[in-house]
Every structure is written in structure tokens, then in C-alpha cells.
XYZ file of N, CA, C and O in Angstrom:
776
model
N 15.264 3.382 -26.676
C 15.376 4.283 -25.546
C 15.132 3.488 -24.256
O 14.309 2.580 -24.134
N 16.065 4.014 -23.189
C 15.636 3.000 -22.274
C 14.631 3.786 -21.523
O 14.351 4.975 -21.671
N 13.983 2.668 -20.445
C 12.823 2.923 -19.892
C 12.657 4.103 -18.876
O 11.646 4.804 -18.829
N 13.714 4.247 -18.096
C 13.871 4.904 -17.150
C 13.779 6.745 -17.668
O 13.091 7.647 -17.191
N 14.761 6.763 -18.794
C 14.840 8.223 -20.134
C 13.532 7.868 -20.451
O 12.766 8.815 -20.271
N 13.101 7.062 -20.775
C 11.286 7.439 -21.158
C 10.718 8.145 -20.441
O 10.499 9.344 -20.619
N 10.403 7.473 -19.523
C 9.631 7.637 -17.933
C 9.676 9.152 -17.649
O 8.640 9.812 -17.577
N 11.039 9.744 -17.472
C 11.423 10.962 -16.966
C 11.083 11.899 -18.441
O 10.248 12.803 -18.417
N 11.769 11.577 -19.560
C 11.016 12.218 -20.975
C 9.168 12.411 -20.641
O 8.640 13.521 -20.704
N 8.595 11.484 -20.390
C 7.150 11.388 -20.655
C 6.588 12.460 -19.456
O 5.741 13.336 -19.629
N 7.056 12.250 -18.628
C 6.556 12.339 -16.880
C 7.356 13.895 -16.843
O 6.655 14.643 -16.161
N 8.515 14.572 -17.323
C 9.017 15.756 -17.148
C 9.681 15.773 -16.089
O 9.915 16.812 -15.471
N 10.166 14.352 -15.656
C 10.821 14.024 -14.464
C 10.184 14.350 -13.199
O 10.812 14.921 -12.308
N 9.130 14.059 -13.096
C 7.819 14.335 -11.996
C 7.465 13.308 -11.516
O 8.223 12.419 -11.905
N 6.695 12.929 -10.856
C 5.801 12.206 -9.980
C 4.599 12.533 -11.055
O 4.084 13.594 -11.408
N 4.316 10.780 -11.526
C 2.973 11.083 -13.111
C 1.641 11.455 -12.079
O 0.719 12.134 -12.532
N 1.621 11.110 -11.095
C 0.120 10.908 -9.960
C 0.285 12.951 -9.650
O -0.452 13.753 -10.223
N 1.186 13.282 -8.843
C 1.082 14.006 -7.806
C 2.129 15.485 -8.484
O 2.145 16.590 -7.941
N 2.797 15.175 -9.558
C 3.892 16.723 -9.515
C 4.940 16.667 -8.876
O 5.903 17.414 -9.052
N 4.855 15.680 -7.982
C 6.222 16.312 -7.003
C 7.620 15.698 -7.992
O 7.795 14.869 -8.885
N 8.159 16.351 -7.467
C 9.879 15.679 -8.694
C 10.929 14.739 -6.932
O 11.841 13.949 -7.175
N 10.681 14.940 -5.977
C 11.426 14.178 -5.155
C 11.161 12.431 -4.936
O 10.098 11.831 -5.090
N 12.294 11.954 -4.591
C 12.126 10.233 -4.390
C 11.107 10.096 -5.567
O 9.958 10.538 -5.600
N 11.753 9.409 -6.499
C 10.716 9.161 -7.596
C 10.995 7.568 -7.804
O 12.099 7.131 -7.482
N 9.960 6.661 -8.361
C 10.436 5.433 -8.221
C 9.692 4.987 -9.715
O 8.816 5.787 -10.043
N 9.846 4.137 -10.425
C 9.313 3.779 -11.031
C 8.523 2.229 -10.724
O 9.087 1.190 -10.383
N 7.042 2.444 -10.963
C 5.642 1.148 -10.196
C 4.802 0.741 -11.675
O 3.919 1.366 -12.261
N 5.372 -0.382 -11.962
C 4.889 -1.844 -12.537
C 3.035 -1.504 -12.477
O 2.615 -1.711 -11.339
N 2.280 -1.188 -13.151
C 0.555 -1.400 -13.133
C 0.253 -2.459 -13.058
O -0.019 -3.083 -14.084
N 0.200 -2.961 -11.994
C -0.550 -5.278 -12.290
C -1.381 -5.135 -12.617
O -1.973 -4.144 -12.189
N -2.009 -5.944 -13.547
C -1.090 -6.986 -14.087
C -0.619 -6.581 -15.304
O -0.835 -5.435 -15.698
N 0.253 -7.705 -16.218
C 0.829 -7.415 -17.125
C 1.818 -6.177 -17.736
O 1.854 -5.906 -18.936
N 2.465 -5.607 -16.895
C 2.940 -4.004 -17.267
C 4.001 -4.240 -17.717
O 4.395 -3.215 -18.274
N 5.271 -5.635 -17.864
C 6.299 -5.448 -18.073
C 6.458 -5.418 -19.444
O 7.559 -5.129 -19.912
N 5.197 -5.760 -20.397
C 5.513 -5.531 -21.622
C 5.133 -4.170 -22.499
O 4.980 -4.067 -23.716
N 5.034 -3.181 -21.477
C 3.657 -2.037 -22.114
C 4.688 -1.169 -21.132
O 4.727 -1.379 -19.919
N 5.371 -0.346 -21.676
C 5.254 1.051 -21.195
C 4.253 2.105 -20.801
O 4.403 2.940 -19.909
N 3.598 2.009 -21.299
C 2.062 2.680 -21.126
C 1.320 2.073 -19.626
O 0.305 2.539 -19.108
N 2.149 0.900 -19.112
C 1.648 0.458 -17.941
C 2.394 0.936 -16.918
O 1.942 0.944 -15.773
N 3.429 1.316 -17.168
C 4.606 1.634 -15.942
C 4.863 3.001 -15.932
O 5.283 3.673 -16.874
N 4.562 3.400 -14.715
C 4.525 4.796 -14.090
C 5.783 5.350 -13.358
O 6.646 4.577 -12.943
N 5.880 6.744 -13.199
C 7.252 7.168 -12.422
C 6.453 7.781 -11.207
O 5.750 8.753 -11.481
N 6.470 7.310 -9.810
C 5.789 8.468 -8.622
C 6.617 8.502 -7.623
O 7.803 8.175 -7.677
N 6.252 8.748 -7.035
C 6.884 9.096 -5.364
C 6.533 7.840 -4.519
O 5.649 6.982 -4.517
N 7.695 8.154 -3.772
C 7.821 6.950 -2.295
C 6.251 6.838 -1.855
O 5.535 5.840 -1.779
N 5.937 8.370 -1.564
C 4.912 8.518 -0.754
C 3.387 7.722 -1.565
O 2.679 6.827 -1.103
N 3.273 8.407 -2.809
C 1.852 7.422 -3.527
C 2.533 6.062 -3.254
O 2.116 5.576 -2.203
N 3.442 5.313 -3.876
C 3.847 4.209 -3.660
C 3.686 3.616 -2.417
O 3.098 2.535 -2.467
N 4.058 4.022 -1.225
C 3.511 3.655 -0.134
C 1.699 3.181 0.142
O 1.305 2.187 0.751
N 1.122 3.913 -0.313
C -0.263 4.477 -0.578
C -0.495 3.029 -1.520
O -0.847 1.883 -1.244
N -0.240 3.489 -2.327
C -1.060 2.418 -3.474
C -0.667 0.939 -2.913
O -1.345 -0.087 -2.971
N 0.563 1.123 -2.380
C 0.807 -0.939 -1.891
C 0.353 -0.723 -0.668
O 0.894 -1.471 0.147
N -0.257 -0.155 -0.313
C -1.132 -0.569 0.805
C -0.596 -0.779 2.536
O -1.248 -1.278 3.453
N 1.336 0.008 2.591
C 1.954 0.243 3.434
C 1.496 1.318 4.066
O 1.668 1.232 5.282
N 1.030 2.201 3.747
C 0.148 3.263 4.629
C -0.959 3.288 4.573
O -1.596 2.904 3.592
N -1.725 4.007 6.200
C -2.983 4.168 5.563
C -3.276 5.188 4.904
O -2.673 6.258 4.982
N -4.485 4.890 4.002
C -4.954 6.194 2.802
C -4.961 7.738 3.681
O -5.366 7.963 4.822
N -4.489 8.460 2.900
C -4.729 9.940 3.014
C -5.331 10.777 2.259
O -4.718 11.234 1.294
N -6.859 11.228 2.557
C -7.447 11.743 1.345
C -7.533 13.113 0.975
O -8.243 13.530 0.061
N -6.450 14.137 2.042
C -6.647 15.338 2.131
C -5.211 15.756 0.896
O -4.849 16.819 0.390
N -4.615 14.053 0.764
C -3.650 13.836 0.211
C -3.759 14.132 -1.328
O -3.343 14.961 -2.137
N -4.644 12.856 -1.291
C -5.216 12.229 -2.204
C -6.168 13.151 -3.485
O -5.903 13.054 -4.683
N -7.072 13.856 -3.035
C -7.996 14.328 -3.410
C -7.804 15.324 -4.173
O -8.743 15.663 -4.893
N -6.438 16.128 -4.234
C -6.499 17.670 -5.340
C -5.299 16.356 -6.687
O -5.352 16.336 -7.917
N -4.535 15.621 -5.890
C -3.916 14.372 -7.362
C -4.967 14.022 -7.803
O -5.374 14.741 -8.716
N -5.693 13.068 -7.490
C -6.629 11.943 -8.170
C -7.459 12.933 -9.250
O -7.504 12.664 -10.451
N -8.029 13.968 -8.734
C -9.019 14.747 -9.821
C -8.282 15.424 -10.579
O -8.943 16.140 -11.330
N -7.143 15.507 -10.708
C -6.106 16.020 -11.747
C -5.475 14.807 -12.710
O -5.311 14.918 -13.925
N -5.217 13.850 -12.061
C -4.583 12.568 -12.673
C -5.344 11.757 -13.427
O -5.008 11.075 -14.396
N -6.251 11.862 -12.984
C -7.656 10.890 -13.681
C -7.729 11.705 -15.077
O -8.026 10.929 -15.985
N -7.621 12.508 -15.346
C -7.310 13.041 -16.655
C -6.135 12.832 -17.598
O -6.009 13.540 -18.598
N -5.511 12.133 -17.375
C -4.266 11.496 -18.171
C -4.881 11.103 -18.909
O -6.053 10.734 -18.988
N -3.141 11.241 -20.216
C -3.674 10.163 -21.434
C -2.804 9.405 -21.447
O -2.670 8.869 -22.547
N -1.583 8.855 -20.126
C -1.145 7.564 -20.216
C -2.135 6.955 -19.297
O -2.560 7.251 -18.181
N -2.505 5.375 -20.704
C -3.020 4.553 -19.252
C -2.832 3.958 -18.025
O -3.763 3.685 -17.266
N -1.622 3.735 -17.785
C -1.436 3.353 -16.238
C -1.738 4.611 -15.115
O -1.963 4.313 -13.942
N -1.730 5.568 -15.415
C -1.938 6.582 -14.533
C -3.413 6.869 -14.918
O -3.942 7.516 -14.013
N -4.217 6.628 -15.888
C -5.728 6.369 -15.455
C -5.847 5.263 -14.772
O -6.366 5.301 -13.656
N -5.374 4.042 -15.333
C -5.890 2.933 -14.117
C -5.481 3.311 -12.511
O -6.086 3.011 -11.481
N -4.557 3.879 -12.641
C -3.513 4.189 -11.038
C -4.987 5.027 -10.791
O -5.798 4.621 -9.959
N -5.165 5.922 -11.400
C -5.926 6.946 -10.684
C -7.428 6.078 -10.427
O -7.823 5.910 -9.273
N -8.062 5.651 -11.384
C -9.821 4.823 -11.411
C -9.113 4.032 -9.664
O -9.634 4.584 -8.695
N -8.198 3.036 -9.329
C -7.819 2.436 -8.462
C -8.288 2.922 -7.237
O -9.110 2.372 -6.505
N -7.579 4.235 -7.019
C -7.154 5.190 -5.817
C -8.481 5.526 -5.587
O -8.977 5.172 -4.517
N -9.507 6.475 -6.822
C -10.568 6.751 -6.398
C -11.688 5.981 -5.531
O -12.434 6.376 -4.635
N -11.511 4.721 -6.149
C -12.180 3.614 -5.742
C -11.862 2.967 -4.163
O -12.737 2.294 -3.618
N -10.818 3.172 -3.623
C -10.583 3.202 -2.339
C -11.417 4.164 -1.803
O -12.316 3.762 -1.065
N -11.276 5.788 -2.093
C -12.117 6.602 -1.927
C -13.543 6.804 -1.647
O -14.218 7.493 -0.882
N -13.810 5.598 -2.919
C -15.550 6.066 -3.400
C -16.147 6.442 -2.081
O -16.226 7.671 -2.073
N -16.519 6.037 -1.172
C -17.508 6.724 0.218
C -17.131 8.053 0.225
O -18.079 8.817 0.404
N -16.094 8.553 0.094
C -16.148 10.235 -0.593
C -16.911 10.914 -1.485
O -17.075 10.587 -2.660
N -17.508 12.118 -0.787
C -18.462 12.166 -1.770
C -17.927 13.187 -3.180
O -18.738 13.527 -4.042
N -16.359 13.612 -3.237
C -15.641 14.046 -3.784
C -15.406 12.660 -4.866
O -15.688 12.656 -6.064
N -14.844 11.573 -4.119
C -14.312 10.343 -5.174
C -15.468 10.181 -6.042
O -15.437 10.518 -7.226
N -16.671 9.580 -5.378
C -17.630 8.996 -6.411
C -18.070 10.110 -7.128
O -17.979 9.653 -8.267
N -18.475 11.230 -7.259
C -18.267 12.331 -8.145
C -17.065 12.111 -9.387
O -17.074 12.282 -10.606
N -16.084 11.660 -8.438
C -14.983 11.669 -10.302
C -15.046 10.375 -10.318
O -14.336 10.096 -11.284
N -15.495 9.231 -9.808
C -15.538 7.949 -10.707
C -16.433 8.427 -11.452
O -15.820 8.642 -12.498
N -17.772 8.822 -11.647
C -18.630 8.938 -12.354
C -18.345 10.052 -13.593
O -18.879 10.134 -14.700
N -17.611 10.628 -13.157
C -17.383 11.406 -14.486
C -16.096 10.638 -15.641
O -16.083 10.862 -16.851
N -15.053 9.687 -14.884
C -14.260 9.356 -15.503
C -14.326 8.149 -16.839
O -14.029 7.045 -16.383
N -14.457 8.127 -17.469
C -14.182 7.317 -18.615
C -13.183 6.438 -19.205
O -12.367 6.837 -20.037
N -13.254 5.057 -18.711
C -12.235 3.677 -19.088
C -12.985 3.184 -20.124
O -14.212 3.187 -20.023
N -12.268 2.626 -21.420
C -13.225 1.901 -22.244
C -12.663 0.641 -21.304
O -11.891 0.562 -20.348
N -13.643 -0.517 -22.257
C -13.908 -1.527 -21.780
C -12.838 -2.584 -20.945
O -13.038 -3.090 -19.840
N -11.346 -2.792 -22.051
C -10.616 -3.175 -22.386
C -9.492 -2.441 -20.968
O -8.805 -3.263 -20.361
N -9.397 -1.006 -20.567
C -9.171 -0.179 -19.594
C -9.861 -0.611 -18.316
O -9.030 -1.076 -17.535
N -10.636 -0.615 -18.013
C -11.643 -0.936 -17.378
C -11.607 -2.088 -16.538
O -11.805 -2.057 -15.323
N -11.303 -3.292 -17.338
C -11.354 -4.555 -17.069
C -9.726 -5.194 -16.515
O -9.439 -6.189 -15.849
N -8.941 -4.186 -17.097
C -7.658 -3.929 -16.669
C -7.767 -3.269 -15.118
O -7.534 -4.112 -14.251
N -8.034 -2.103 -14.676
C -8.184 -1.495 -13.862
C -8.893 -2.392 -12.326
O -8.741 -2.221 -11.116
N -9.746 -3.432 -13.215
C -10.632 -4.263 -12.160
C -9.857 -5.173 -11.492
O -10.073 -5.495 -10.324
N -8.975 -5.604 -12.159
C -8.190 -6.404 -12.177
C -7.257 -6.470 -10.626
O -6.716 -7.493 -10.206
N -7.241 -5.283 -10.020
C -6.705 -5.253 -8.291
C -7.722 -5.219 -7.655
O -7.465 -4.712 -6.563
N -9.088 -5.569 -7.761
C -10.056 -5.803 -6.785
C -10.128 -4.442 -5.757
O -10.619 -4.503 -4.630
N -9.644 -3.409 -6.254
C -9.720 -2.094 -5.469
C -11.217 -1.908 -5.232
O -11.782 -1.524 -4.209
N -11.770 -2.297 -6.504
C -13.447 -1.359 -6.613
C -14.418 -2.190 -5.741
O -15.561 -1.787 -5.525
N -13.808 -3.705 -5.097
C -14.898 -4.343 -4.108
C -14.559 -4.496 -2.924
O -13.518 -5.143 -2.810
N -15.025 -4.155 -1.971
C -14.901 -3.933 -0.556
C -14.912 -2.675 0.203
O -15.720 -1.998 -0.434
N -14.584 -2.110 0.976
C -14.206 -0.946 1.524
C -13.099 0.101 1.246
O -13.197 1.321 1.377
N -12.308 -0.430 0.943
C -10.936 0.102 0.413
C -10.119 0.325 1.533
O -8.995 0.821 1.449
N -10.802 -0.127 2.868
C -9.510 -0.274 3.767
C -8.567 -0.321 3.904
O -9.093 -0.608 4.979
N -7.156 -0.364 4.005
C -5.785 -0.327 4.216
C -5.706 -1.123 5.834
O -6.060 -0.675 6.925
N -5.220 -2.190 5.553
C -5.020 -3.414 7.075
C -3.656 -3.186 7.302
O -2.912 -3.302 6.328
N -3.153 -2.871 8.444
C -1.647 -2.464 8.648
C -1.455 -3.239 9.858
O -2.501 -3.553 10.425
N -0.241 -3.670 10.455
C -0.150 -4.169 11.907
C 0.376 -3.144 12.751
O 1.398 -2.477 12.589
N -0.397 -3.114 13.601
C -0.037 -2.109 14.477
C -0.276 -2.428 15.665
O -1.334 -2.981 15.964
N 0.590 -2.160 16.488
C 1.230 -2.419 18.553
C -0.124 -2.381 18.812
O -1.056 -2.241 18.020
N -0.131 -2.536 20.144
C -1.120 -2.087 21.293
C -1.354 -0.686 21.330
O -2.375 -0.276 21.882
N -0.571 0.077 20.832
C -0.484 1.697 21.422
C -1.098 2.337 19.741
O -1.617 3.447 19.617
N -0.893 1.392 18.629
C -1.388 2.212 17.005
C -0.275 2.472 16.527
O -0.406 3.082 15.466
N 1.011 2.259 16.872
C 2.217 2.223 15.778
C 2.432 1.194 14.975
O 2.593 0.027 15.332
N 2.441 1.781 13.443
C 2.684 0.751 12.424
C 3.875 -0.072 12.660
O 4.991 0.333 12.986
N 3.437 -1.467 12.420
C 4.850 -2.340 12.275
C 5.596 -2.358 11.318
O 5.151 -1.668 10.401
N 6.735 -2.933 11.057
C 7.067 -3.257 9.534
C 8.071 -4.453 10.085
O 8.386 -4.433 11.274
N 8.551 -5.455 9.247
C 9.606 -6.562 8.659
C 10.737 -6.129 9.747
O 10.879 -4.911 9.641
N 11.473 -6.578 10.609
C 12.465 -6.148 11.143
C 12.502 -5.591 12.396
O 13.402 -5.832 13.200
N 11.242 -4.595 12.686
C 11.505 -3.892 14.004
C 11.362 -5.172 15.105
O 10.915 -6.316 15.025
N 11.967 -4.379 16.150
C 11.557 -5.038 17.737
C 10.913 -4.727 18.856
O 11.396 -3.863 19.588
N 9.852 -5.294 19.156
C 9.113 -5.564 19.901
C 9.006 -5.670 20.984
O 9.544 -6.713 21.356
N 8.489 -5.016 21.915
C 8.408 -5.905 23.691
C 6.307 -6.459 24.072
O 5.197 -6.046 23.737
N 6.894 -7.586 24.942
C 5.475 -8.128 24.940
C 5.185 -7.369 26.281
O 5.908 -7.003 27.208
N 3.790 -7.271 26.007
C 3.347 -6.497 26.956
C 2.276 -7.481 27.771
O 1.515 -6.841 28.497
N 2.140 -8.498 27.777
C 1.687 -9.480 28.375
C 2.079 -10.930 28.473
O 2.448 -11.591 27.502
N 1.981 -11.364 29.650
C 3.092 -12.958 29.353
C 1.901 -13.620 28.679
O 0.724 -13.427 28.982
N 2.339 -14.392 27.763
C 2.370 -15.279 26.805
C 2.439 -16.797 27.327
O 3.516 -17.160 27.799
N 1.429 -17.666 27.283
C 1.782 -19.615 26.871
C 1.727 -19.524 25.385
O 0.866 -19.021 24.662
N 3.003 -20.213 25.055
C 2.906 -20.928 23.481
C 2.577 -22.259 23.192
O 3.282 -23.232 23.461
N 1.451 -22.275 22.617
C 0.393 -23.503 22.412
C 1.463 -24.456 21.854
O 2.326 -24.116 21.045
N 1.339 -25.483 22.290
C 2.146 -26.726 21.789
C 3.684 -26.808 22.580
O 4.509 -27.629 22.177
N 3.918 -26.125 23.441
C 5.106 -25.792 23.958
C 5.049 -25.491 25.863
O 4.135 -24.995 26.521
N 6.492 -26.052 26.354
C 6.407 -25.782 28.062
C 6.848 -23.827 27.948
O 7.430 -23.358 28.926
N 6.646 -23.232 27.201
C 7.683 -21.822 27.040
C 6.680 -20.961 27.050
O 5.761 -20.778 26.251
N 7.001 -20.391 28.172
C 5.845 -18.836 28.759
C 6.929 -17.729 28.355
O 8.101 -17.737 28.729
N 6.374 -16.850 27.589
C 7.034 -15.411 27.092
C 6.390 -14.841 28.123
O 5.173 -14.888 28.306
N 7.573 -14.041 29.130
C 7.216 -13.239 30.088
C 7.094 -11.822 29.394
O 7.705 -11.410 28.408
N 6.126 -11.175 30.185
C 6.169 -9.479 29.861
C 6.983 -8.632 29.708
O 7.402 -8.456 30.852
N 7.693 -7.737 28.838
C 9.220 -7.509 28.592
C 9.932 -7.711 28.142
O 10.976 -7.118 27.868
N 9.301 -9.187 27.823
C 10.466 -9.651 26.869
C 10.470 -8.955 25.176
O 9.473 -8.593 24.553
N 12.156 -8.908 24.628
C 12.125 -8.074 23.813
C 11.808 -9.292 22.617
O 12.301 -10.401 22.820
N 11.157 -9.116 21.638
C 10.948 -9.853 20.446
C 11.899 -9.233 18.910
O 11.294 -8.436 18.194
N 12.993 -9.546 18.603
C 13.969 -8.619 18.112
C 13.543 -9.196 16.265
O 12.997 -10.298 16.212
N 13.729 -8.659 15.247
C 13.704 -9.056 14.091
C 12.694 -9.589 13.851
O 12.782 -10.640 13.217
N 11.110 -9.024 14.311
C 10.095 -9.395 13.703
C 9.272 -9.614 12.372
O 8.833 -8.638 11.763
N 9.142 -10.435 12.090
C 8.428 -10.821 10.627
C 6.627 -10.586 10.481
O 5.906 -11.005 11.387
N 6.020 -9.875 9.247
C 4.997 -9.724 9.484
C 4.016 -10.982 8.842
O 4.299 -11.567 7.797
N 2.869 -11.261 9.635
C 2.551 -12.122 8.739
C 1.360 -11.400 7.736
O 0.504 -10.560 8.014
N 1.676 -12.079 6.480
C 1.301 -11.852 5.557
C -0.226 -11.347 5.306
O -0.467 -10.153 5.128
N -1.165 -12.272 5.304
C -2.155 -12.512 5.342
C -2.995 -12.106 6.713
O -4.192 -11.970 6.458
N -2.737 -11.931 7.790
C -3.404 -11.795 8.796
C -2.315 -10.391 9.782
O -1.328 -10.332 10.516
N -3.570 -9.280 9.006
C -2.917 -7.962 10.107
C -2.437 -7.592 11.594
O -1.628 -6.706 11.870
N -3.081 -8.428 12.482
C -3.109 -9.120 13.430
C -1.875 -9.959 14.375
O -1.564 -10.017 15.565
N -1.462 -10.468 13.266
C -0.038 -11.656 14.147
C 0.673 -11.209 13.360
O 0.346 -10.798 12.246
N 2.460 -11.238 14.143
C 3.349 -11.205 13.666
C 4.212 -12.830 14.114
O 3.826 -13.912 14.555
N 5.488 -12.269 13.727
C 5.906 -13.978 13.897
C 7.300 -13.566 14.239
O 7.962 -13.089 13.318
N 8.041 -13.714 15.828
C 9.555 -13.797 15.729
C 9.302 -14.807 17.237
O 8.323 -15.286 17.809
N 11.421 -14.778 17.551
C 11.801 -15.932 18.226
C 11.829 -15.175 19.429
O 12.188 -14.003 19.539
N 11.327 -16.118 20.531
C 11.566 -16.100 21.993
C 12.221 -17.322 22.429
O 11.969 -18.480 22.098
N 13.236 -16.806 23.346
C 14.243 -18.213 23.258
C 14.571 -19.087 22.286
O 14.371 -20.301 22.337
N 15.072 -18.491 21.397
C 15.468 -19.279 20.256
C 14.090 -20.209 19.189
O 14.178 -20.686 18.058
N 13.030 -20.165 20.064
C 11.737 -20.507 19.570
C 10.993 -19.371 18.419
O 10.931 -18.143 18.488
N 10.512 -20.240 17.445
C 10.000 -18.688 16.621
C 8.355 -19.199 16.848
O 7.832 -20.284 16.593
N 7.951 -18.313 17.263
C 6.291 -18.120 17.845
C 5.294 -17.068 16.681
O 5.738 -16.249 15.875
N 3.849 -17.438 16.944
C 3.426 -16.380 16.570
C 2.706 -15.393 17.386
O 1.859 -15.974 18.063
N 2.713 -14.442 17.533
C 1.859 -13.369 18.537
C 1.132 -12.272 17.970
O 1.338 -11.562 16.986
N 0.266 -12.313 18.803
C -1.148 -11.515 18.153
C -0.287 -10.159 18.890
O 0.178 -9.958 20.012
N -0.367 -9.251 17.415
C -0.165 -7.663 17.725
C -0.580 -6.786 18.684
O -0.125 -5.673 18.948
N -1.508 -7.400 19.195
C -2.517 -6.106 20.385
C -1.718 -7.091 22.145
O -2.143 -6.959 23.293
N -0.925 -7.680 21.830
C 0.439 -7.952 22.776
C 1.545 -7.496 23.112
O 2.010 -7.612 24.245
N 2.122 -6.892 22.116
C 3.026 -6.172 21.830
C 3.754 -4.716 21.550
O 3.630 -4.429 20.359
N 4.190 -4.111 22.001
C 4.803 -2.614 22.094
C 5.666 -2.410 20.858
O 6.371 -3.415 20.770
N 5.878 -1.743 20.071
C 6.974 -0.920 19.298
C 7.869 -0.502 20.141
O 7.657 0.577 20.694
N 9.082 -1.245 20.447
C 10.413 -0.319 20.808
C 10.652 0.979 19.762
O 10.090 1.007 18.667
N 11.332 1.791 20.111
C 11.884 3.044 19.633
C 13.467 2.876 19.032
O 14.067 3.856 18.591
């Protein structure tokens, strides 16, 4: 059977997290899921967004799924769910159902495995001067002139920054070309065109 007729067989053609049946995608559990059906889930754009960490968390969202989902008996949608809560935990709703939920060991150690359960559970997004999310592609205007270190080339104010790239690792800077130069610029410089 192929995977996809599983997925929708298992799932009732739903969203396994949330119920909803629209934009449904099927999401890989890291690690290891491509050999385990039991690791690979069918949800929505929207958790998907959520869980990769393209939006920030929504817990008004979040909170009537997770205490419903955490009750699964496929495991990727317990690990999906132990994950999510754990972003949560400072809720005093989340840590209530981590504590009631039950991973054996083997689950568990799987689940740990995205480092969800240490830190804050923050969501780091790049966002303008003004709080609009960036993404891969949009364009930009600088909202302050610019010297580029190592270079005679001052980015004046206005200028449009077209086909911006995000950088990876640091929420903060993005990376496109001014005058044919590709620079990097710290986000709290920069405007979201429309």
C-alpha cells in the first residue's frame, strides 16, 4: 500500500494533530522516519508551519490539539505532540499534560531527540524594523544608510534590497545585493515592502 493511501486510511483523511481535513501535507518525525510509517504523520500547512518553527507558536491554537493528540496510539503523533507541549511547558495547561503523558523509554529518547524539551521553546523569526516576518525572496527597503565593512559602498536609505536570503543561523541578518554587491544586513535596518 502506498504511503500516502495509508496516511489518509489511518488519519481518515484529517490533519493526525488538529482534525482539520484542509491543506494536508504529509511531515517526516526526525529523526529516522523514512523507514517507519509509524513516524510519518499527515497535518496541516498551519501545524507544519508551527512545528518547523516558521511561525510563531500559538497556544490558544495549540492547546484544545495537543491535549487531544497526546493521546494517540500512532507514535509520531505522540512524539509530535510530547514536542509541541514542551515548547509550551511554562503553560500551566502544557506542564499539566506533560506530566500526565506517558513515552516509554525507547519513545522518549526518540522524542528528545529535537532538543524541544531544553530551552525556552522560543520560535526566532526575522522580522523588519516594524515586526513583519521575513521569508527567502521578499524585498526589502533600508531604512538607514549603511557602510559595508570591507568595501568603498554606502547603501543609502531607500534603497530597495530585492530577493533577499535569510540567514540561517542568526535571526537577525539577512543577506542580499546592493549594487550588484551581496552584503549582509542586520534586520532592525530594514522595511518589508508590500
Amino acid at each position: 500500500m502506498k504511503l500516502d493511501t495509508l496516511l489518509q486510511e489511518r488519519s481518515g483523511n484529517q490533519c493526525e494533530l488538529s482534525g482539520e481535513t484542509e491543506n494536508l501535507k504529509i511531515y517526516e518525525v526526525q529523526p529516522d522516519a523514512t523507514s517507519n510509517p509509524d513516524r510519518i504523520v499527515l497535518i496541516t500547512e498551519k501545524c507544519l508551519a508551527q512545528i518547523e518553527k516558521r511561525e510563531e507558536l500559538d497556544a490558544a491554537f495549540w492547546e484544545p490539539i495537543l491535549l487531544s493528540s497526546m493521546w494517540s496510539e500512532v507514535p509520531g503523533v505522540q512524539v509530535l505532540s510530547w514536542r509541541m507541549l514542551n515548547r509550551f511547558r511554562n503553560e500551566s495547561w502544557a506542564a499539566d499534560a506533560i506530566d500526565m503523558m506517558y513515552l516509554d523509554d525507547e519513545m522518549l529518547e526518540y522524542a528528545k531527540a529535537s532538543g524541544d524539551h531544553i530551552g525556552d521553546g522560543a520560535v526566532q523569526l526575522h522580522k523588519d524594523c516594524n515586526g513583519n516576518i521575513l521569508a527567502n525572496g521578499d524585498t526589502v527597503t533600508l531604512t538607514k544608510d549603511l557602510d559595508v565593512k570591507g568595501s568603498s559602498l554606502n547603501a543609502k536609505i531607500g534603497t530597495a534590497v530585492r530577493n533577499i536570503r535569510l540567514v540561517h543561523d542568526n535571526h537577525e541578518q539577512i543577506e542580499g545585493k546592493v549594487e550588484g554587491q551581496s552584503i549582509v544586513i542586520l534586520t532592525k535596518y530594514v522595511k518589508k515592502q508590500a
